[in-house]
JSON list of C-alpha atoms in Angstrom, two decimals:
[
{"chain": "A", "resi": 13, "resn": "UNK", "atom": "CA", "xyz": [36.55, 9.94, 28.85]},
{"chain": "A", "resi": 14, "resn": "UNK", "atom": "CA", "xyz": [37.61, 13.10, 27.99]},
{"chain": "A", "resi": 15, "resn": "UNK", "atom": "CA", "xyz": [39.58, 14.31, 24.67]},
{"chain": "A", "resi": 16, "resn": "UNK", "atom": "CA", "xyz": [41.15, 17.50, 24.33]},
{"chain": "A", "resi": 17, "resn": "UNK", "atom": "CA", "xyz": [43.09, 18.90, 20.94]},
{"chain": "A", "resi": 18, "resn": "UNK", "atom": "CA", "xyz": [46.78, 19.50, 21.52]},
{"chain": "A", "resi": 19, "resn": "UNK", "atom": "CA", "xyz": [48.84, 21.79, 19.43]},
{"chain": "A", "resi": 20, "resn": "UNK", "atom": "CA", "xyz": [52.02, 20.33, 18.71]},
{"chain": "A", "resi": 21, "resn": "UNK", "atom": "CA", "xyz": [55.38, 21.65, 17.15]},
{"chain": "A", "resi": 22, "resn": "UNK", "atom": "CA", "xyz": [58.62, 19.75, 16.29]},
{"chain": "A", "resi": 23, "resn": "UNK", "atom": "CA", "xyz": [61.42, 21.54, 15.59]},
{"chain": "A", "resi": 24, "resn": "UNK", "atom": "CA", "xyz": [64.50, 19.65, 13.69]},
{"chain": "A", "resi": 25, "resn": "UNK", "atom": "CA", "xyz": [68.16, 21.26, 13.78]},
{"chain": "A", "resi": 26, "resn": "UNK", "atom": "CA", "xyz": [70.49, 21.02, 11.89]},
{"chain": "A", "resi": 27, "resn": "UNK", "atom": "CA", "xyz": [69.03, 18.80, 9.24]},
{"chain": "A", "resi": 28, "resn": "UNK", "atom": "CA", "xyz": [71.40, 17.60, 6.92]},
{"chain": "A", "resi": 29, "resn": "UNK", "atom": "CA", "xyz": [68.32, 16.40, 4.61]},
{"chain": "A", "resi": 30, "resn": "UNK", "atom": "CA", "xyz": [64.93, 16.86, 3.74]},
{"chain": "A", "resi": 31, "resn": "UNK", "atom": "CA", "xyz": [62.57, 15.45, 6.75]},
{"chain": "A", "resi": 32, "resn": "UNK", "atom": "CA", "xyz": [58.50, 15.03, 7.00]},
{"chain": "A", "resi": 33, "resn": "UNK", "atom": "CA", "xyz": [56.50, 14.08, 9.83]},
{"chain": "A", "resi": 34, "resn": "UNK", "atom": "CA", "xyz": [54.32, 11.30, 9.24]},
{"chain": "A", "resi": 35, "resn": "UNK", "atom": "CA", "xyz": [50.57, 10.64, 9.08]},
{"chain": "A", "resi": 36, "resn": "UNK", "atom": "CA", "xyz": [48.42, 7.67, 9.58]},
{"chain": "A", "resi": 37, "resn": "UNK", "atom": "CA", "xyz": [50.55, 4.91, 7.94]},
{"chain": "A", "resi": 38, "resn": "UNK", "atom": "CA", "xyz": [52.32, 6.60, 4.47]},
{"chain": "A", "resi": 39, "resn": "UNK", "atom": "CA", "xyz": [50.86, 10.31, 4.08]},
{"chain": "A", "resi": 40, "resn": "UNK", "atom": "CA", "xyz": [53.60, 13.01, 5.16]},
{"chain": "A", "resi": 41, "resn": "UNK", "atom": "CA", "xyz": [53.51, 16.52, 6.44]},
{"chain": "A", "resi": 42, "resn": "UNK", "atom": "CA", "xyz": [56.06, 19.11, 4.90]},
{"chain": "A", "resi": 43, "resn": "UNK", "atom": "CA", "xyz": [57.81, 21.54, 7.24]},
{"chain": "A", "resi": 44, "resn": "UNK", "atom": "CA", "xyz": [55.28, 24.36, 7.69]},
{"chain": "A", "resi": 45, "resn": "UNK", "atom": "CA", "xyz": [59.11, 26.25, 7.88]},
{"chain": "A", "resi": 46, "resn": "UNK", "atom": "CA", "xyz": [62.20, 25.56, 6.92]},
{"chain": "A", "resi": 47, "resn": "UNK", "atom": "CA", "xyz": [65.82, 26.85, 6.23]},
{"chain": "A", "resi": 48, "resn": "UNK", "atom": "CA", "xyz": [69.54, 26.02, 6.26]},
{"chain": "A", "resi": 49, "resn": "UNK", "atom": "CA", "xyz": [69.39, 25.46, 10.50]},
{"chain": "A", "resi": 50, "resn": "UNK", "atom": "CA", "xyz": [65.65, 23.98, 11.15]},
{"chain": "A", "resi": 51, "resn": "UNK", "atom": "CA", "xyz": [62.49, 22.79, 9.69]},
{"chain": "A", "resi": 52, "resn": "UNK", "atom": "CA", "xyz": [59.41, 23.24, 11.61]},
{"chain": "A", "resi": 53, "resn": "UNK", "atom": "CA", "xyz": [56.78, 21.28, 11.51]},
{"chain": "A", "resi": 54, "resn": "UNK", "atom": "CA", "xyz": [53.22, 21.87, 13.39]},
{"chain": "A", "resi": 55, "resn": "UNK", "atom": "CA", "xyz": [50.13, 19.73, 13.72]},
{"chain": "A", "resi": 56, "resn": "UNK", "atom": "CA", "xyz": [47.58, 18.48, 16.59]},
{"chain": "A", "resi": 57, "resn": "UNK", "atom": "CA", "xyz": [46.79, 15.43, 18.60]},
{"chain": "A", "resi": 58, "resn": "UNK", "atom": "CA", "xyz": [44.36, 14.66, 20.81]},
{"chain": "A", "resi": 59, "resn": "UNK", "atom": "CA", "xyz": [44.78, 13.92, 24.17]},
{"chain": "A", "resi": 60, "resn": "UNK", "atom": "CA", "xyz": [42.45, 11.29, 26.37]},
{"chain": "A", "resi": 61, "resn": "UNK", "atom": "CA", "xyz": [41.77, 11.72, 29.82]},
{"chain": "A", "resi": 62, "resn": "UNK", "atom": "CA", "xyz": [40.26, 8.15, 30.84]},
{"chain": "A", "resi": 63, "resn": "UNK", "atom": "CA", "xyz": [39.84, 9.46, 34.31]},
{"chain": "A", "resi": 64, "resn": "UNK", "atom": "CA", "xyz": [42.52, 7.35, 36.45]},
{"chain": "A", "resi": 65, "resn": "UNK", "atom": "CA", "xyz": [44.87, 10.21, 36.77]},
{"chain": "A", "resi": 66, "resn": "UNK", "atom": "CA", "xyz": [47.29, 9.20, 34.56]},
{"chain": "A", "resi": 67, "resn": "UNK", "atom": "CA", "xyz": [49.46, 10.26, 31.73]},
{"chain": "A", "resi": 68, "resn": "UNK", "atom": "CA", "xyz": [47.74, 11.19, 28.88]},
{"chain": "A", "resi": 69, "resn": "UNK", "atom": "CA", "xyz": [46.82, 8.73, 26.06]},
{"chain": "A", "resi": 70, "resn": "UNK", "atom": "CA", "xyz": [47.64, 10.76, 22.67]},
{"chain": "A", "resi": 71, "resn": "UNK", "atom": "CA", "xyz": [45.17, 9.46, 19.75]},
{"chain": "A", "resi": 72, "resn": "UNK", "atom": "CA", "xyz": [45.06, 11.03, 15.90]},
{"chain": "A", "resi": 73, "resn": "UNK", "atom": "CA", "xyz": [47.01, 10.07, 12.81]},
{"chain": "A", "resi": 74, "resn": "UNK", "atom": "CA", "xyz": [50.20, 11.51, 13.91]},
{"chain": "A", "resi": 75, "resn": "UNK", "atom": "CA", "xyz": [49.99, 9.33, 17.22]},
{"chain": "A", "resi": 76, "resn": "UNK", "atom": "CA", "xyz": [51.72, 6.59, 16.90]},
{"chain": "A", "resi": 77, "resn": "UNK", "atom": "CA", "xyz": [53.19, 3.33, 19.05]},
{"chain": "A", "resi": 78, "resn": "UNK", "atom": "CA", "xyz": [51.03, 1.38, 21.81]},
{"chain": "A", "resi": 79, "resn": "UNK", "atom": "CA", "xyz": [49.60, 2.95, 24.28]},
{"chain": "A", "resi": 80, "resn": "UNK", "atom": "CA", "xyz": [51.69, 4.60, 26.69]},
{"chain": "A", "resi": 81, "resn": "UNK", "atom": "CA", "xyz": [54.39, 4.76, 25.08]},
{"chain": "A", "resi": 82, "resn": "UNK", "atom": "CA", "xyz": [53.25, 6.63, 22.02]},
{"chain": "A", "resi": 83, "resn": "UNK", "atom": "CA", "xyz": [55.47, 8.87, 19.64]},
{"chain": "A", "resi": 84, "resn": "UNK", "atom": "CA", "xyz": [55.55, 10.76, 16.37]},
{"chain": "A", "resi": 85, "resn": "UNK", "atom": "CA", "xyz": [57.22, 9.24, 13.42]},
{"chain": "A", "resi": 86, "resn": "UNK", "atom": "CA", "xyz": [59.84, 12.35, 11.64]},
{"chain": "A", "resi": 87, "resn": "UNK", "atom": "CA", "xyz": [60.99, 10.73, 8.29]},
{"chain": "A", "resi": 88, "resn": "UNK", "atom": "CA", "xyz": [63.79, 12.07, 5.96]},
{"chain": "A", "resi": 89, "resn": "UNK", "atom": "CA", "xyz": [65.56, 10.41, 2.66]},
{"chain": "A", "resi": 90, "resn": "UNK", "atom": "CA", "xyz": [63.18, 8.49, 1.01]},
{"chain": "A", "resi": 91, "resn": "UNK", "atom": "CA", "xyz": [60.74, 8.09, 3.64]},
{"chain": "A", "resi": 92, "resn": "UNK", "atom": "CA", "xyz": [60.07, 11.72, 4.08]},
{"chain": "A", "resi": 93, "resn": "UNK", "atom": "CA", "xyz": [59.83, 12.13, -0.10]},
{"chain": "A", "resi": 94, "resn": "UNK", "atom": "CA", "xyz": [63.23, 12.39, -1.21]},
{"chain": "A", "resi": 95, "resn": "UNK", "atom": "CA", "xyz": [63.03, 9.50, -3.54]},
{"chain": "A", "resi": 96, "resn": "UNK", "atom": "CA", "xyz": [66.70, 9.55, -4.94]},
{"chain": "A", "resi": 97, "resn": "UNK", "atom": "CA", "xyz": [67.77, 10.02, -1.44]},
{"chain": "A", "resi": 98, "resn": "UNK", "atom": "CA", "xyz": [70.74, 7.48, -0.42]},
{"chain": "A", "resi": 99, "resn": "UNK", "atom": "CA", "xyz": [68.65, 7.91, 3.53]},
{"chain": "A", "resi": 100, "resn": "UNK", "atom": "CA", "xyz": [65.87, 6.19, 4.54]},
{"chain": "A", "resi": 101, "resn": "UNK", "atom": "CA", "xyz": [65.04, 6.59, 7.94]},
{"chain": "A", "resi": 102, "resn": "UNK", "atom": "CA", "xyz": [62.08, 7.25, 10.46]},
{"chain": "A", "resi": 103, "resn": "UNK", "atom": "CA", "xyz": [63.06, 9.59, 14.07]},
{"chain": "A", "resi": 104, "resn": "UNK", "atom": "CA", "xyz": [60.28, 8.62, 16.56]},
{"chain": "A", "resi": 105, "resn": "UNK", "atom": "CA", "xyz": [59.91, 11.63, 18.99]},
{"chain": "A", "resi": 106, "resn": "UNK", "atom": "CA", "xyz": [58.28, 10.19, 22.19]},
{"chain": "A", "resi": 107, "resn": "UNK", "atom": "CA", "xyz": [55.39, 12.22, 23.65]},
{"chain": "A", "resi": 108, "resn": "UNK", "atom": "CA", "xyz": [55.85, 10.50, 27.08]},
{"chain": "A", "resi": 109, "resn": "UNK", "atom": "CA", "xyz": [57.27, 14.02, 28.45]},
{"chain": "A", "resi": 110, "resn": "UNK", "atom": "CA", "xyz": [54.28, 15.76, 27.73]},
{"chain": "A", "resi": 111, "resn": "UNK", "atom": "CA", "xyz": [52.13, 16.25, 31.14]},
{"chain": "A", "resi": 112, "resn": "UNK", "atom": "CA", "xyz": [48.38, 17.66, 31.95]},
{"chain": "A", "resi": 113, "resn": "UNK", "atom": "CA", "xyz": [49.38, 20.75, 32.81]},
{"chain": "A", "resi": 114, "resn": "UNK", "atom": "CA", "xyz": [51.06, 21.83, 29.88]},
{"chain": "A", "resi": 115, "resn": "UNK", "atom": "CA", "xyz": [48.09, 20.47, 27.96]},
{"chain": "A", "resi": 116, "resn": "UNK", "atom": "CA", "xyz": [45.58, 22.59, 30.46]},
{"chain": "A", "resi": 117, "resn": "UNK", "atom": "CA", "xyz": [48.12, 26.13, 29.40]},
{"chain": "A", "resi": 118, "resn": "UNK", "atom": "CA", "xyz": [46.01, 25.21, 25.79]},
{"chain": "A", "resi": 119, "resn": "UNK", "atom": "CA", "xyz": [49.76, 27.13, 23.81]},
{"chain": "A", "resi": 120, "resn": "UNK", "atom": "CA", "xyz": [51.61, 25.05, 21.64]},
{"chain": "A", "resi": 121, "resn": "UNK", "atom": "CA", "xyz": [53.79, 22.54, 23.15]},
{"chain": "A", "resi": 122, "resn": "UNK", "atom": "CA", "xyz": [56.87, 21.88, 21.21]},
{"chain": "A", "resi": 123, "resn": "UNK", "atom": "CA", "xyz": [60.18, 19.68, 21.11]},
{"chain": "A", "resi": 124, "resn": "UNK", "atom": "CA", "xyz": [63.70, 20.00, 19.37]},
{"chain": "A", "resi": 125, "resn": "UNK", "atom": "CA", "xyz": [65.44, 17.49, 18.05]},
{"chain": "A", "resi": 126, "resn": "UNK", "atom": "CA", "xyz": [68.67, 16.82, 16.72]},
{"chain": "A", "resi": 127, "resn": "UNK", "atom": "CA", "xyz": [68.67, 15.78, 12.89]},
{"chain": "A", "resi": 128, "resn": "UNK", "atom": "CA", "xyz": [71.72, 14.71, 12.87]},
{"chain": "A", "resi": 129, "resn": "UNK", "atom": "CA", "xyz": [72.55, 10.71, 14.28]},
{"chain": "A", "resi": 130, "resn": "UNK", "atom": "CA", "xyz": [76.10, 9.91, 15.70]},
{"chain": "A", "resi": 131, "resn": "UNK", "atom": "CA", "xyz": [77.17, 8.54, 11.85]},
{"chain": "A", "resi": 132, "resn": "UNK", "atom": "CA", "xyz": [76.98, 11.91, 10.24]},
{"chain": "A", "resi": 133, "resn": "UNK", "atom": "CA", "xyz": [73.09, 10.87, 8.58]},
{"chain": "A", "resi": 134, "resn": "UNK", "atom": "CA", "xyz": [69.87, 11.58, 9.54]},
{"chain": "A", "resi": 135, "resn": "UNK", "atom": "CA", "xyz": [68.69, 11.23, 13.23]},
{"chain": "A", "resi": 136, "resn": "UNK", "atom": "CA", "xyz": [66.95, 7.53, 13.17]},
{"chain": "A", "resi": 137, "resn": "UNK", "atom": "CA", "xyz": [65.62, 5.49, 15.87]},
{"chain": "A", "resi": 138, "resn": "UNK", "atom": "CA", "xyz": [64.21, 7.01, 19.17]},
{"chain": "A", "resi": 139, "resn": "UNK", "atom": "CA", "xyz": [66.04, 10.28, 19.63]},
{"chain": "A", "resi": 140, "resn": "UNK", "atom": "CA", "xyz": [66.30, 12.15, 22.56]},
{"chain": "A", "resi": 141, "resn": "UNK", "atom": "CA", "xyz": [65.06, 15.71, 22.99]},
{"chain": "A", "resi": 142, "resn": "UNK", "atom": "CA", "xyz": [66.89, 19.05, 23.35]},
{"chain": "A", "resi": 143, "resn": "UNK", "atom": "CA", "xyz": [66.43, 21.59, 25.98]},
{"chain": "A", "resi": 144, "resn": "UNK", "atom": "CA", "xyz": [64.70, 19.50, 28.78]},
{"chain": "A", "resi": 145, "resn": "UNK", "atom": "CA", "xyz": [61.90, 17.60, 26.54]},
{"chain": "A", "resi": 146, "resn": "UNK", "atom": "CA", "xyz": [58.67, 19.08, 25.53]},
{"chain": "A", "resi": 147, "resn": "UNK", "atom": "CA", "xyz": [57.87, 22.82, 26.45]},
{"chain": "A", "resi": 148, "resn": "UNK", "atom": "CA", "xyz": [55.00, 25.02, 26.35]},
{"chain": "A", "resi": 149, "resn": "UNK", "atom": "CA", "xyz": [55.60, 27.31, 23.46]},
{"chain": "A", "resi": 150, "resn": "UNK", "atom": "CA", "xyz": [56.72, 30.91, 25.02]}
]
């Protein structure tokens, strides 16, 4: 088994709050940028190759969910460390879409979401990804 670092970067529009990714079980990561129309946030996983061909398995504290269907928690309101927030929410941004050879191009691979949900609050639950899924970074 193989396991190769992967340089991630989430990008959330539109965010009508303050969001944080999150690591291991309660630490959070602050937007390494941030203004009025996005926060950006960057960090790394690791990627297993257990040799079968197969998707890879993404391990680390940001990796999160079972195996094969792991995702990276985006928090905002009080979970991302607004504490007088009237939000408290958790975005999980599957990794499912991202494939060996983007991994092999060794750029950043990055995803937009939304951070906006349907009722006007944060995006919650599992959202879906802008612009065709994960890209290699241009």
């Amino acid at each position: 088994m193989t396991d190769q670092n992967v340089s991630l970067r989430i990008i959330v529009e539109n965010p009508p709050v303050r969001f944080a990714v999150q690591r291991g079980k309660v630490e959070l990561l602050e937007a390494t940028s941030a203004n009025a129309t996005q926060q950006v946030f960057e960090f790394s996983v690791r990627a297993r190759d257990d040799g079968s061909g197969g998707a890879p398995n993404f391990l680390g504290p940001f990796a999160q969910g079972p195996v094969g269907g792991r995702f990276v928690y985006v928090n905002s309101g009080t979970l991302g460390g607004e504490p007088n927030s009237r939000w408290t929410r958790r975005a999980k941004v599957p990794l499912g879409g991202i494939t060996w050879s983007m991994i092999k191009k060794g750029s950043v691979i990055e995803a937009r979401i939304a951070g906006t949900a349907r009722d006007g609050g944060p995006a919650c639950a599992t959202v879906p990804l802008l612009g065709g899924g994960w890209n290699v970074a241009q």
